[in-house]
Coordinates of C-alpha atoms in Angstrom, one line a residue:
M32 CA 31.3 -27.8 -19.2
K33 CA 30.6 -24.1 -18.7
N34 CA 27.4 -24.5 -20.8
V35 CA 26.2 -27.4 -18.7
V36 CA 26.6 -25.4 -15.5
I37 CA 24.7 -22.5 -17.0
L38 CA 22.0 -24.8 -18.3
W39 CA 21.7 -26.4 -14.9
L40 CA 21.5 -23.0 -13.1
C41 CA 18.8 -21.9 -15.5
L42 CA 16.8 -25.1 -15.1
S43 CA 17.1 -24.9 -11.3
A44 CA 15.8 -21.4 -11.3
L45 CA 12.9 -22.4 -13.5
A46 CA 12.1 -25.3 -11.3
G47 CA 12.0 -23.0 -8.3
C48 CA 9.5 -20.7 -10.1
A49 CA 7.4 -23.7 -11.2
S50 CA 7.1 -25.0 -7.6
S51 CA 5.8 -21.7 -6.4
T52 CA 3.1 -21.6 -9.1
N53 CA 2.0 -25.0 -8.0
L54 CA 0.7 -23.4 -4.8
S55 CA -3.1 -22.8 -4.7
L56 CA -4.2 -19.2 -4.7
Y57 CA -5.3 -19.8 -1.1
Q58 CA -1.7 -20.9 -0.2
Q59 CA -0.2 -18.0 -2.1
L60 CA -2.3 -15.7 0.0
D61 CA -1.0 -17.3 3.2
G62 CA -4.2 -19.1 3.9
R63 CA -6.8 -17.9 6.3
A64 CA -4.3 -15.6 8.0
G65 CA -3.6 -13.8 4.8
L66 CA -7.3 -13.6 3.9
T67 CA -8.1 -12.2 7.4
R68 CA -5.5 -9.5 6.9
I69 CA -7.0 -8.5 3.5
V70 CA -10.6 -8.5 4.9
D71 CA -9.5 -6.5 8.0
S72 CA -7.8 -3.9 5.7
F73 CA -10.9 -3.9 3.5
I74 CA -13.2 -3.2 6.5
Y75 CA -10.9 -0.4 7.7
Q76 CA -11.1 1.1 4.2
I77 CA -14.9 0.9 4.2
G78 CA -15.1 2.4 7.7
N79 CA -13.1 5.4 6.6
D80 CA -15.0 6.0 3.4
E81 CA -18.0 8.3 3.4
Q82 CA -19.2 7.3 -0.1
V83 CA -20.0 3.7 0.8
L84 CA -20.1 3.6 4.6
H85 CA -23.9 4.0 4.6
Y86 CA -24.3 0.6 3.0
F87 CA -22.8 -1.0 6.0
E88 CA -24.3 1.2 8.8
H89 CA -26.7 -1.5 10.0
S90 CA -24.3 -4.4 9.5
D91 CA -23.0 -6.7 12.1
I92 CA -19.4 -6.1 11.3
S93 CA -18.1 -9.3 12.9
H94 CA -20.7 -11.3 11.0
F95 CA -19.7 -9.5 7.8
R96 CA -16.0 -10.1 8.5
E97 CA -16.4 -13.8 9.1
G98 CA -18.7 -14.2 6.1
F99 CA -16.4 -12.3 3.7
I100 CA -13.4 -14.3 4.9
M101 CA -15.3 -17.6 4.3
H102 CA -16.5 -16.4 0.9
M103 CA -13.1 -15.3 -0.2
C104 CA -11.6 -18.5 1.1
M105 CA -14.0 -20.5 -1.1
L106 CA -13.3 -18.3 -4.1
V107 CA -9.5 -18.8 -3.8
D108 CA -9.8 -22.6 -3.5
G109 CA -9.3 -22.8 0.2
P110 CA -10.8 -25.5 2.4
C111 CA -13.8 -23.3 3.5
K112 CA -17.4 -23.8 2.7
Y113 CA -19.4 -20.6 2.5
K114 CA -22.7 -21.2 4.2
G115 CA -24.0 -17.6 4.3
D116 CA -26.9 -16.0 2.4
S117 CA -26.7 -15.7 -1.3
M118 CA -25.3 -12.5 -2.9
V119 CA -28.8 -11.7 -4.2
D120 CA -30.4 -12.1 -0.7
I121 CA -27.7 -10.0 0.9
H122 CA -27.8 -7.1 -1.6
T123 CA -31.5 -7.0 -2.5
G124 CA -33.0 -3.7 -1.4
M125 CA -29.6 -2.0 -0.9
H126 CA -29.9 -0.1 -4.2
I127 CA -26.1 -0.3 -4.9
T128 CA -25.1 1.8 -7.8
E129 CA -22.5 0.9 -10.4
K130 CA -20.4 3.8 -9.2
D131 CA -20.5 2.7 -5.6
F132 CA -19.9 -1.0 -6.5
N133 CA -16.8 0.1 -8.5
H134 CA -15.7 2.2 -5.6
V135 CA -16.0 -0.8 -3.2
V136 CA -13.9 -2.8 -5.6
D137 CA -11.3 0.0 -5.5
L138 CA -11.3 -0.2 -1.7
L139 CA -10.7 -4.0 -1.9
V140 CA -7.8 -3.3 -4.3
N141 CA -6.4 -0.7 -1.8
A142 CA -6.7 -3.3 1.0
M143 CA -4.8 -5.9 -1.2
E144 CA -2.2 -3.3 -2.0
E145 CA -1.8 -2.5 1.7
Q146 CA -1.2 -6.2 2.3
N147 CA 1.4 -6.4 -0.5
I148 CA -0.6 -8.8 -2.7
S149 CA 0.9 -8.9 -6.2
H150 CA -1.0 -7.5 -9.1
S151 CA -1.3 -10.9 -10.7
I152 CA -2.9 -12.4 -7.6
Q153 CA -5.1 -9.4 -7.2
N154 CA -6.3 -9.8 -10.8
E155 CA -7.0 -13.5 -10.2
I156 CA -9.1 -12.7 -7.1
L157 CA -11.0 -10.0 -9.0
S158 CA -11.7 -12.2 -11.9
R159 CA -13.1 -14.8 -9.6
M160 CA -15.3 -12.2 -8.0
A161 CA -16.5 -10.6 -11.2
P162 CA -19.4 -13.0 -11.9
L163 CA -20.9 -11.8 -8.6
R164 CA -21.3 -8.3 -10.0
S165 CA -24.8 -8.8 -11.4
K166 CA -25.9 -10.3 -8.1
I167 CA -24.8 -7.2 -6.2
I168 CA -25.8 -4.3 -8.4
R169 CA -29.6 -4.7 -7.9
I170 CA -31.3 -1.3 -8.2

């Protein structure tokens, strides 16, 4: 009987873990509210960073904010449809270096850390963003 109880407790615990992994990445991030918190933290990180701030000097921050929220929402399987310009169109002529690109990724990681996003979810987000790299670094 004791073994049955232990087995039942173990299976119950595993079932609880399985149900949380059935959530979409969008849901695990707390939907649009969670994405908004990440993007707001990211914008704050950029605004306080002399190395990359110049890339954003002439940006309409509210437009950038809304576009980045929508883009991230689409990347994490949310219900959003990104309708903004292509990554090539946005970044052409900006002359973004690999060093600065990597630094902006670090700022995004800092923003996710600030919002207590787990490393596994951070890695999933970054892996979904990685294919955009060649569209952004356009010297």
